[in-house]
XYZ file of C-alpha atoms in Angstrom:
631
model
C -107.844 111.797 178.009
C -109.863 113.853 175.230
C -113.560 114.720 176.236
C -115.737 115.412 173.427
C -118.538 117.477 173.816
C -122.011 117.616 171.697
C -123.682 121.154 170.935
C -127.288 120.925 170.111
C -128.454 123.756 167.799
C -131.896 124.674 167.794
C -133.964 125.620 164.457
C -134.758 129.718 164.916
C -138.553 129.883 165.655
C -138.963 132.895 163.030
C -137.234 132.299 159.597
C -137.036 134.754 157.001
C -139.107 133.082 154.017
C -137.388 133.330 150.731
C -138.498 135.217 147.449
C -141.096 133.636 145.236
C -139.334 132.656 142.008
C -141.704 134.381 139.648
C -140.124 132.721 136.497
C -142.347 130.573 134.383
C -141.405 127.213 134.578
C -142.107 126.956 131.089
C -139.427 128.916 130.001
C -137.093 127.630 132.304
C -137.432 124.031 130.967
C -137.766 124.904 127.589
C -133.879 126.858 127.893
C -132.506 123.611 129.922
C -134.007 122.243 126.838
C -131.916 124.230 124.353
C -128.309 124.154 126.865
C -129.171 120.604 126.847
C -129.169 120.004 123.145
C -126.099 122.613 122.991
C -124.133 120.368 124.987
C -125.117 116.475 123.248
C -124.202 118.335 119.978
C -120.922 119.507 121.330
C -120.853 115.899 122.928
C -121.412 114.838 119.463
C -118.644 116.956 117.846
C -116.380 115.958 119.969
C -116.191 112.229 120.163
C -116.766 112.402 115.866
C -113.667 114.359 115.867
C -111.677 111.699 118.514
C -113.109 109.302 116.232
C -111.236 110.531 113.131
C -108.164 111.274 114.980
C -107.990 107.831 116.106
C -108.281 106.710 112.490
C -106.039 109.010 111.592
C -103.278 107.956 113.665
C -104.107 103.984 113.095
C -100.800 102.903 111.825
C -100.902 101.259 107.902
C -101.862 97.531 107.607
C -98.912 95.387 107.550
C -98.476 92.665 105.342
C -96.079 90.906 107.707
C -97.901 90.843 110.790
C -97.593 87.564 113.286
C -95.395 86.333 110.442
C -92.311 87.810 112.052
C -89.596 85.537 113.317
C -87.820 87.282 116.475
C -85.642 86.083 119.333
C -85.902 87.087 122.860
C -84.775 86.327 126.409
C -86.665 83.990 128.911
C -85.466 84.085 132.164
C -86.812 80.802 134.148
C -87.781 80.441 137.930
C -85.125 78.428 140.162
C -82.490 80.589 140.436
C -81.879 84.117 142.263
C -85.181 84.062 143.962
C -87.046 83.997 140.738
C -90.943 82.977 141.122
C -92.633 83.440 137.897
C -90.959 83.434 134.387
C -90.499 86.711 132.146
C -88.985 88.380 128.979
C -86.480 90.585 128.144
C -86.088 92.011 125.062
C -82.230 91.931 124.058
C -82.885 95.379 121.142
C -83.533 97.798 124.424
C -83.178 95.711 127.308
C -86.292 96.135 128.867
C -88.260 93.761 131.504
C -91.884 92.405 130.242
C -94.607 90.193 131.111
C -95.920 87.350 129.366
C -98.968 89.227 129.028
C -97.208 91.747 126.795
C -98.949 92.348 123.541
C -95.660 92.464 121.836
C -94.910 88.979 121.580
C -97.462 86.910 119.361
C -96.487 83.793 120.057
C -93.879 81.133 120.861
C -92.144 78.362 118.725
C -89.355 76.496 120.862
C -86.984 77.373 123.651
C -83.538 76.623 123.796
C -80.008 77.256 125.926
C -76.623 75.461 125.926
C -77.887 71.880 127.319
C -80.917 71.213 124.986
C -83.800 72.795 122.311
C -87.392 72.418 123.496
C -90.479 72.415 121.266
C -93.672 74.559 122.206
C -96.537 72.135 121.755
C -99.334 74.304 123.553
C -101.809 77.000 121.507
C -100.251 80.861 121.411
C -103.874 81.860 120.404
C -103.525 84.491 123.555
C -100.335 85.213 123.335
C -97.476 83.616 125.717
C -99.736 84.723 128.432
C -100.833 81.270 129.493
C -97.936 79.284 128.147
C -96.626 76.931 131.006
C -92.577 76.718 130.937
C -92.229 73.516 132.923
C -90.160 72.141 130.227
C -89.618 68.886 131.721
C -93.665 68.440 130.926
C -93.415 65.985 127.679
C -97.362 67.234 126.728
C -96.227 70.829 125.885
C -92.506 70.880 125.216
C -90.859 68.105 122.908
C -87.082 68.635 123.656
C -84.685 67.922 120.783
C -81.843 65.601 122.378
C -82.473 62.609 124.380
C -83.078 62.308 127.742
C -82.207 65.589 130.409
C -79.453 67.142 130.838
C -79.024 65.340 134.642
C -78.996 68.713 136.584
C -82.718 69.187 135.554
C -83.647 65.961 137.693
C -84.876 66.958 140.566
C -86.085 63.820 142.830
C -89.500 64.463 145.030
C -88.649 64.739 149.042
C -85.313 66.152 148.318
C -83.337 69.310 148.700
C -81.338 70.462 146.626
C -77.895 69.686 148.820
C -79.239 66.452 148.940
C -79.689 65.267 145.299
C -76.948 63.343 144.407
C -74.968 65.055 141.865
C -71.636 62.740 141.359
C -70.380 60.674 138.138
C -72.763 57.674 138.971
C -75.623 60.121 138.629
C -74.169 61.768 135.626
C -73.727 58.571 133.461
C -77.394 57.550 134.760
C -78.624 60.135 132.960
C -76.605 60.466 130.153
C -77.496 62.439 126.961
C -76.673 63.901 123.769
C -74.415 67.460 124.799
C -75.727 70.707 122.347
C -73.681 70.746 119.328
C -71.160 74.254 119.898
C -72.639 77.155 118.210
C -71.995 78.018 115.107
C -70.881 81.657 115.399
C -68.181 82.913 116.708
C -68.032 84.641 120.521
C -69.409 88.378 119.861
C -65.988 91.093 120.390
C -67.077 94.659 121.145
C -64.549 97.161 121.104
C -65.229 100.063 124.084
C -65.643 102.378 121.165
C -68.054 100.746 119.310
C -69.824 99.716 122.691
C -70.117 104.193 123.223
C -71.581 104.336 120.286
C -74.704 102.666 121.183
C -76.466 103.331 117.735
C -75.227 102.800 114.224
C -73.633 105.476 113.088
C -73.572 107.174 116.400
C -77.659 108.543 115.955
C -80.580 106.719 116.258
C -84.093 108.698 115.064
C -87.796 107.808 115.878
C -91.151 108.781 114.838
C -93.646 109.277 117.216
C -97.224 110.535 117.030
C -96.685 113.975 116.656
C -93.389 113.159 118.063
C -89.904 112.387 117.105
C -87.236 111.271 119.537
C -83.681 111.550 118.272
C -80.923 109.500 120.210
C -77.130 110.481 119.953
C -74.484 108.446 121.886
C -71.843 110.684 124.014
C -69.410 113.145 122.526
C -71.011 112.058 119.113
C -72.025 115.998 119.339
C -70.201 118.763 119.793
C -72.488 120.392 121.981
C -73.120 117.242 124.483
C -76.447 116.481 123.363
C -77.335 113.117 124.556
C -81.268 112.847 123.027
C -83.518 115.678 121.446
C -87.603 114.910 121.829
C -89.645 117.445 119.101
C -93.083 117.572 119.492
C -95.747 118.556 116.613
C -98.976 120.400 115.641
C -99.812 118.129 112.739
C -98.917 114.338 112.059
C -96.566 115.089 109.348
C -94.088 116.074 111.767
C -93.879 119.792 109.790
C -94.719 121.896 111.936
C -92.769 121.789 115.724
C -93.651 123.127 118.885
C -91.926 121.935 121.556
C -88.144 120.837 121.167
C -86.588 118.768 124.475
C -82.860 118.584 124.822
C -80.858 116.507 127.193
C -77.407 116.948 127.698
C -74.021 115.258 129.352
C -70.504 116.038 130.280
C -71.236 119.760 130.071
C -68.307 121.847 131.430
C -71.113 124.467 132.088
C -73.326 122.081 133.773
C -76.365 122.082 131.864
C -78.092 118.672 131.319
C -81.461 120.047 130.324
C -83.172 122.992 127.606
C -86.393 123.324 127.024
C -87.404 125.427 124.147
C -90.991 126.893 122.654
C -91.051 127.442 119.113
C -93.587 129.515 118.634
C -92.919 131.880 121.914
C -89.383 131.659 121.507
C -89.206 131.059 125.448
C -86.201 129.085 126.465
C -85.914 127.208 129.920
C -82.242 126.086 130.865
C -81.295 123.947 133.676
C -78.031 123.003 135.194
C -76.359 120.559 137.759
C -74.956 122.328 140.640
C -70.692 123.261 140.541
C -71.384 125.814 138.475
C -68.872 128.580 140.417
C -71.896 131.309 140.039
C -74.713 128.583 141.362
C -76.871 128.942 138.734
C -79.535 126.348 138.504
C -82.226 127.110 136.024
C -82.236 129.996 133.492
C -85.337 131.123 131.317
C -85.290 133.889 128.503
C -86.370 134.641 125.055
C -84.294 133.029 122.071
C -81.525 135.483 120.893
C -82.091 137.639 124.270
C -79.185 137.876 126.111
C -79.694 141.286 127.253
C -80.010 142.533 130.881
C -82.474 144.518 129.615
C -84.412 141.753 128.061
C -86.791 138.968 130.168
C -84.571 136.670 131.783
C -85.163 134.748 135.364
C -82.580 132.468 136.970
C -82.833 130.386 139.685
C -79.594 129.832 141.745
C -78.538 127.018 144.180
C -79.271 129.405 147.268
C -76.877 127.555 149.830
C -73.705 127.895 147.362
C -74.607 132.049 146.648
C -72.949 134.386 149.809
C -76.132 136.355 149.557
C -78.559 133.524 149.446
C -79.987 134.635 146.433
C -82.860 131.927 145.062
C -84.763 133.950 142.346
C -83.870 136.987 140.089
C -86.194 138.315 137.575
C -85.192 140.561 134.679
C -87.225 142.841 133.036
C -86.579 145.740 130.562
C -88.200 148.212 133.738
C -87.933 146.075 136.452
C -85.353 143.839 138.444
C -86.736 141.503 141.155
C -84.589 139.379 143.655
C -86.049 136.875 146.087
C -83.575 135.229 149.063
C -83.954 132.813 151.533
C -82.204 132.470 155.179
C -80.411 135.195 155.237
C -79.773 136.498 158.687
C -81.094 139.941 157.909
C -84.223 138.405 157.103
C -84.830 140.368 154.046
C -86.499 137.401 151.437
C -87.684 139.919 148.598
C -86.344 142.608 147.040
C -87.986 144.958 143.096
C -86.554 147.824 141.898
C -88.433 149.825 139.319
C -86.476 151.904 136.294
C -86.908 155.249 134.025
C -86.607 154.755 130.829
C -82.816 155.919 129.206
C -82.012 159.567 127.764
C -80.059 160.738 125.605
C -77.734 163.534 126.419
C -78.285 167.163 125.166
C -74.498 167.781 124.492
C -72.647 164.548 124.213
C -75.634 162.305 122.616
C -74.883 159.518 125.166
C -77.260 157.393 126.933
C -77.183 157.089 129.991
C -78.277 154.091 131.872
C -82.020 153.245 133.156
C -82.073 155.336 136.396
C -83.852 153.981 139.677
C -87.152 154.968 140.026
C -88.141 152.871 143.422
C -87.085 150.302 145.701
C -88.985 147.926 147.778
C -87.816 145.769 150.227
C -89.526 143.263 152.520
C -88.487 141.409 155.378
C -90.005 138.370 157.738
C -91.032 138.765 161.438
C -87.437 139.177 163.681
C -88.907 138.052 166.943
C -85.743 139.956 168.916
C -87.499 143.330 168.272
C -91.196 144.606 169.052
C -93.246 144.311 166.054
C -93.771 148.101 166.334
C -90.201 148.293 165.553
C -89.851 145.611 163.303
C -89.530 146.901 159.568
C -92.090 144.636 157.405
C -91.616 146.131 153.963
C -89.321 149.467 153.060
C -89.848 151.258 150.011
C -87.508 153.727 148.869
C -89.314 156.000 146.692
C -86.101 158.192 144.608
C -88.145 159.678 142.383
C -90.474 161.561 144.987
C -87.373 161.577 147.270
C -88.872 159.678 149.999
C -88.822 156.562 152.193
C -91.317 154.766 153.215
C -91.528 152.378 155.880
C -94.039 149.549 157.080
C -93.851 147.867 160.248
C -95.196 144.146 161.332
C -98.647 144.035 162.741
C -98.840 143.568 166.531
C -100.332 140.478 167.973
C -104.207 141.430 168.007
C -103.891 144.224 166.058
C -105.594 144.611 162.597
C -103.802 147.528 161.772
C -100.089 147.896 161.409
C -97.613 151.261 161.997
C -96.011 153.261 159.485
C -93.720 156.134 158.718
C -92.930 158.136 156.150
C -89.371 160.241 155.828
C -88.771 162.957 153.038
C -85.292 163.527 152.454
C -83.917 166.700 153.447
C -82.081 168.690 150.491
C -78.498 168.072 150.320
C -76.614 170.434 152.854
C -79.524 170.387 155.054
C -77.729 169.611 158.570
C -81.002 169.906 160.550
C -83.505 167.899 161.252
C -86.800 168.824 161.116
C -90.195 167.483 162.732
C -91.627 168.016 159.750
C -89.826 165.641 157.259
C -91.360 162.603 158.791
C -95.404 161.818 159.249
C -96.316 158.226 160.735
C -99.022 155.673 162.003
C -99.440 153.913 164.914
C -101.938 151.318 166.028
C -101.364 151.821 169.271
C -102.363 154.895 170.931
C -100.555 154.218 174.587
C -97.485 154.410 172.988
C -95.209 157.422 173.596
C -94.175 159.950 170.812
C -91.088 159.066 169.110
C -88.165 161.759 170.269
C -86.690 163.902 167.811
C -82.795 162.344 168.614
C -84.556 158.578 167.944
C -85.994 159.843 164.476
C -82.929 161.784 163.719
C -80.718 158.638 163.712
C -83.611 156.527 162.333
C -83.421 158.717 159.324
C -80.043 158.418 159.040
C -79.516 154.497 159.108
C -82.515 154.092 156.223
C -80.221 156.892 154.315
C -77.155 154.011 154.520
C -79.384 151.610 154.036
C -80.853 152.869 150.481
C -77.165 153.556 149.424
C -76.323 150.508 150.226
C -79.198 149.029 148.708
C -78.369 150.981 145.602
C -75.047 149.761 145.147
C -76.040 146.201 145.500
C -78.366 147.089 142.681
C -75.464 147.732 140.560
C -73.497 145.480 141.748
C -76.183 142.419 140.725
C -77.056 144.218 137.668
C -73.101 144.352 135.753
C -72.845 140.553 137.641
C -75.871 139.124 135.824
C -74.859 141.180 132.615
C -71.402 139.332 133.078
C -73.198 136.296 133.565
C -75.339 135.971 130.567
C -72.568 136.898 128.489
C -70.543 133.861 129.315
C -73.662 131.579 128.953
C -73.877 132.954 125.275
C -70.244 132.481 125.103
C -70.785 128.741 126.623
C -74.184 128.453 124.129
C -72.183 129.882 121.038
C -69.185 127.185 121.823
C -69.837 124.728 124.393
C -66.579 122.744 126.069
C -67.340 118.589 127.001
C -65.623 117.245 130.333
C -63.305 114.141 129.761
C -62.988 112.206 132.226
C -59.004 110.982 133.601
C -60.293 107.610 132.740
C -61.050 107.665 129.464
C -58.117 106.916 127.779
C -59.850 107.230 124.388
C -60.305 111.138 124.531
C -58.365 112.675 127.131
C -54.331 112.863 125.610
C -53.245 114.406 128.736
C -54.406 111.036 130.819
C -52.555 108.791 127.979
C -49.575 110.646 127.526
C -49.759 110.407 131.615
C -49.917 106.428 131.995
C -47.200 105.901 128.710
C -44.678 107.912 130.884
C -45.649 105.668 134.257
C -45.530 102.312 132.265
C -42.095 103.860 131.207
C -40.987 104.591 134.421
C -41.994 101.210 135.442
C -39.967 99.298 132.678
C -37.403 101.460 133.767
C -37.873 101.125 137.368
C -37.955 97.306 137.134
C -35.078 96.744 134.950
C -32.916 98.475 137.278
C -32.124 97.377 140.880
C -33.541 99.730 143.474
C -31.630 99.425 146.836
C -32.822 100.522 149.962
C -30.885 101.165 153.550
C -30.811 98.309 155.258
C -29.211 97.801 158.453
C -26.879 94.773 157.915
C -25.854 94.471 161.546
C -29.197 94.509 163.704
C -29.853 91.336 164.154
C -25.692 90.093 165.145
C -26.283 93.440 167.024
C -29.378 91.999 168.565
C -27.194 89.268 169.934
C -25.256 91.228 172.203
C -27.792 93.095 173.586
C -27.326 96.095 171.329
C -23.970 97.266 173.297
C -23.227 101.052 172.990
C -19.768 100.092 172.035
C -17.895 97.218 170.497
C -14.467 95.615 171.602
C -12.251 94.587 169.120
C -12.732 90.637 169.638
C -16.779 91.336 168.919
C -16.178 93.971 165.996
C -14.278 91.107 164.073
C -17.178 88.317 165.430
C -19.721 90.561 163.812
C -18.087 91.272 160.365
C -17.098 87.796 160.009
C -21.265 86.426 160.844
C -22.364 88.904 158.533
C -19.610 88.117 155.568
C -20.547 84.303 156.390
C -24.324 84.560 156.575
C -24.275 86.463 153.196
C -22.469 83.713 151.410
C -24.426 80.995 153.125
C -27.846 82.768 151.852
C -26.242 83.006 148.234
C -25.839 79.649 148.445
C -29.274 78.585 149.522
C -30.753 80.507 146.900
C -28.581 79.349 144.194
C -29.685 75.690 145.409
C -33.029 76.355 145.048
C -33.153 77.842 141.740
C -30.832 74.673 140.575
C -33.269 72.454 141.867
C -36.275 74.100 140.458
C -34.785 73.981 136.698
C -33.892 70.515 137.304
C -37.825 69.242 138.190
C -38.991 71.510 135.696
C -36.931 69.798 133.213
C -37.902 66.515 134.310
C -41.585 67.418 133.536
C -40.870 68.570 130.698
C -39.145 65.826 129.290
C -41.479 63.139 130.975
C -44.530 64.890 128.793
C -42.414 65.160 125.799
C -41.798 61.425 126.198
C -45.477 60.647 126.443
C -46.208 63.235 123.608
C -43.998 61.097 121.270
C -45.855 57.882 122.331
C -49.676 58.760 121.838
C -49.002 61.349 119.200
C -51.017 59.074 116.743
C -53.983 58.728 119.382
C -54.331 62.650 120.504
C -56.729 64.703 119.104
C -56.437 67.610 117.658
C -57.633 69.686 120.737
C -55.556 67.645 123.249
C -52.878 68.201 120.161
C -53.491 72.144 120.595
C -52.954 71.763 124.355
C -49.668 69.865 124.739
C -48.327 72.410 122.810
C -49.530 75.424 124.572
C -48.353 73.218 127.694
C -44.605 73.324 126.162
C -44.287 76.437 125.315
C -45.470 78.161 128.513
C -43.119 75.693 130.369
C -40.083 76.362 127.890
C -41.011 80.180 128.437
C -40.662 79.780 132.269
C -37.501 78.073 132.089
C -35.837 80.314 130.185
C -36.774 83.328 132.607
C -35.717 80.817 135.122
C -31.899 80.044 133.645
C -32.163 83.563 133.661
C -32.430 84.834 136.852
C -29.929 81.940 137.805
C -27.129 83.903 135.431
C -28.261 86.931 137.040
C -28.046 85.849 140.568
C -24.418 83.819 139.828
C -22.917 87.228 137.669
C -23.749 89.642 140.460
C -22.590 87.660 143.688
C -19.166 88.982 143.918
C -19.700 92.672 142.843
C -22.451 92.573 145.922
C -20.460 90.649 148.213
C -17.185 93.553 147.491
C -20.195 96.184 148.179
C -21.517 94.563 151.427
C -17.440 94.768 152.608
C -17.266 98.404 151.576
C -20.702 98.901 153.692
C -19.850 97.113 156.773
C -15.980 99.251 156.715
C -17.654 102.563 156.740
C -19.890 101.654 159.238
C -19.147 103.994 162.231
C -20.248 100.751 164.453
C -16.813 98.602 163.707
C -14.537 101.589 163.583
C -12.454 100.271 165.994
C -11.806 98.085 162.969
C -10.140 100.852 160.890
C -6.365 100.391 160.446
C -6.592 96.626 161.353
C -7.738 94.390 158.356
């Protein structure tokens, strides 16, 4: 239950009265007169200048236009829950309305069964052209009558509409003649190629889109989009890149041309999770602007964000368990040694370090942001504000000198918002002290730690930029040598494998075994029984096979020669098709009785050499040893 509750505010009884404007009206209308003006002739300026960009960019007259002859896809309600008709344009593929401005008009209609006329006005377009093409009024169809599986007869559904020969022959007409060209045969390479030539270029306004089909470029570029300044297409700005089949992962670059600002972005699997890279052209240097983004879940340190600047590195993490989500280090500038001449590396100047709420700890103790100052030899540390509190504690540690064992009161100065609490003791800052010393070392070694793994890192992305490898897929057959030289040596194998006779252990005896209750032992009377049943059953299934391959040549044969017979009799009569087919009919059926006659040869030829091997098998069986000695 919510109750709602209505505060009535009373009007003040004594209001302060505001200023008297002492401006003269006069003046102030007269200026709203002038900003006025100012902004109609600005107005003015602006829609003259739209108006002579749009003529600029009006394309040329063209002679040919609406005199075009084009063909295009209809696709017809009826069929896969289809309500209303539409185009699709067979050059790209694309889905369109019969409002679309892109098609003029309509002459005639046609698929496999019949060609249809358009008698109705195109004077807006196919936008109101009605495709009931069974209406005589707006379509004049080419070959008599319907083809009989566009009657449809009122009251009926469609499982009811009788659709036998009677119906057929009702409703017989003219067929569509065949078509004249021949059925289209696309290679897989040509189909990868996708444009002529491999590259397809388009002009835009102030645009120009260049298509490339895969691994026609070295570097996996899949399409490039350049945009302008002027119409001439002389003068770029922007250049888009899309990429594929990357063995680095990237599938996108964005470049500026007149900042020379890059921005990079990958797919994740890259082993260093790098997901978006952005630096100056030609600036591969840790020392120059770079910031990459990672993949934050794949990174151990659950690194998101680091920034690179020629004075400045900047991390930022999220969920790591320490809580620490942002991390900038400030450097010196590099010196040259007096002696040697060397130069040394950009020394730290400061650290800073800040971390979200832990809710385990008092937010008195609960480090918010630590800055370790190296040049002033300090450390500085800010704790989260209390709940109610405006103001938040501090401390500040100076570093003893180095072989300073003792701690002193006065290395350390702090703030507290609280006045209740107790003084910190001595022992508690002592150790305090101590842990933020570990912790800056070991905040310092991560530094160089990140710094030689990005430097190691944007050297292999110029090495990947400089030459980039394409993944090939085990699939393709066309590209990847390894995969083809693969599958010859399988099909080999298999040639090999088939042509000779691969025999597996079989226990010959289970099932006369099975008979006798699988006995642990045999007696001489059964031993014999058994060899014998399994010497006899062997011969009889020989037999049984060789019958049925006998009688399977011999009714093949038969039909063979019965449509030889009647080939010879209406040889004069056939046509040439049903000529074609009797043919095709003989040879496949000579084909198959050849392999046939073979395998009988085969299966006659090896009968005794397997019968003397099932003998061998069934005397070395330990099973009928008591045999041994007694054939």
């Amino acid at each position: 239950m919510v109750l709602q509750y209505t505060i009535e505010v009373k009007e003040p009884k004594y209001v302060i009265k505001p200023p008297k404007d002492l401006r003269s009206k006069f003046i102030l209308e007269m200026e709203a007169r002038e900003l006025k003006k100012l902004e109609d002739e600005k107005q003015q300026a602006l829609e003259e200048e739209m108006r002579r960009i749009e003529e600029l960019e009006k394309p040329p007259p063209d002679p040919l236009f609406a005199r075009r002859v084009h063909s295009w896809v209809v696709v017809l309600p009826g069929r896969q829950d289809i309500n209303s008709p539409f185009f699709i344009e067979p050059s790209t593929g694309v889905h369109h309305e019969l409002s679309s401005p892109f098609y003029l008009g309509l002459e005639s209609v046609w698929d496999h069964r019949n060609y249809w006329v358009n008698l109705q006005p195109c004077t807006t377009g196919c936008r109101d052209l009605d495709f009931k093409l069974s209406d005589t009024e707006k379509w004049e169809h080419l070959l008599v009558a319907e083809p009989w599986i566009m009657n449809k007869v009122e009251g009926l559904k469609a499982d009811e509409v009788d659709t036998g020969e009677d119906m057929k022959l009702a409703n017989k007409h003219l067929d569509m003649p065949m078509s004249w060209s021949l059925k289209p045969t696309i290679s897989h390479t040509d189909y990868e190629k996708r444009y002529p030539g491999g590259t397809k270029t388009i002009f835009y306004k102030k645009a120009k889109m260049e298509n490339f089909s895969p691994y026609h470029q070295s570097d996996g570029l899949m399409t490039r989009v350049t945009t302008y300044e002027n119409y001439d297409w002389t003068d770029p700005e922007w250049v888009y890149e899309y990429y594929s089949n990357r063995m680095d992962k990237l599938f996108y670059r964005k470049q500026n041309i007149k900042t020379e600002s890059i921005i990079e972005s990958f797919q994740e699997g890259r082993d260093d999770a790098l997901k978006e890279h952005m630096h100056i052209f030609n600036g591969h240097s840790i020392e120059n602007f770079h910031k990459l983004k990672f993949y934050c879940k794949s990174r151990y340190d659950s690194l998101e964000v680091i920034t690179l600047q020629p004075l400045q590195l900047t991390e930022e993490f999220t969920g790591r368990s320490d809580y620490l989500y942002y991390r900038n280090a400030d450097y010196g500038q590099k010196v040259r040694m007096a002696g040697t001449g060397e130069i040394t590396k950009r020394p730290v100047m400061k650290v800073v370090e800040c971390y979200h709420r832990n809710q385990s700890k008092p937010a008195s103790k609960d480090i918010a942001k630590v800055e370790y100052a190296l040049s002033e030899n300090k450390i500085k540390m800010q704790y989260h504000y209390e709940a109610g509190k405006i103001t938040a504690a501090s401390r500040e540690f100076t570093k003893p000198e180095i072989g300073e064992a003792v701690f002193s009161p006065e290395l350390t100065k702090a703030y507290t918002g609280d006045l209740d609490l107790p003084p910190e003791k001595h022992i508690d800052l002592f150790y305090l002290l101590k842990n933020m010393v570990k912790s800056e070392e070991k905040t310092l070694n991560h530094l160089r730690e990140i710094v030689d793994e990005m430097t190691s890192l944007l050297k292999r992305r110029m090495a990947e930029n400089s030459s980039p490898e394409l993944r090939i897929s085990v699939f393709d057959l066309e590209r990847n040598q390894v995969a083809r030289s693969e599958l010859k040596e399988k099909e080999l194998q298999k040639i090999q494998d088939s042509a000779r006779e691969v025999e597996e252990d079989v226990d010959y005896l289970a099932p006369f075994l099975a008979r006798l209750g699988n006995p642990p032992s045999l007696t001489l009377e059964q031993a014999w029984t058994i060899r014998n049943d399994c010497l006899a059953d062997y011969k009889q299934l020989h037999a049984s096979r060789e019958s049925r391959m006998v009688a399977e040549l011999e009714t093949q044969n038969a039909a063979l020669a019965k449509k030889q017979k009647w080939y010879e009799e209406n040889q004069d009569a056939l046509t040439s098709d049903k000529e074609d087919a009797h043919l095709s009919y003989c040879r496949d059926k000579k084909c198959f009785l050849h392999a046939l006659g073979l395998r009988l040869a085969r299966h006659r030829a090896l009968y005794l050499s397997r019968y003397k091997k099932l003998e061998i098998l069934l005397d070395k069986d330990p099973r009928l040893s008591i045999l041994s000695g007694k054939t």
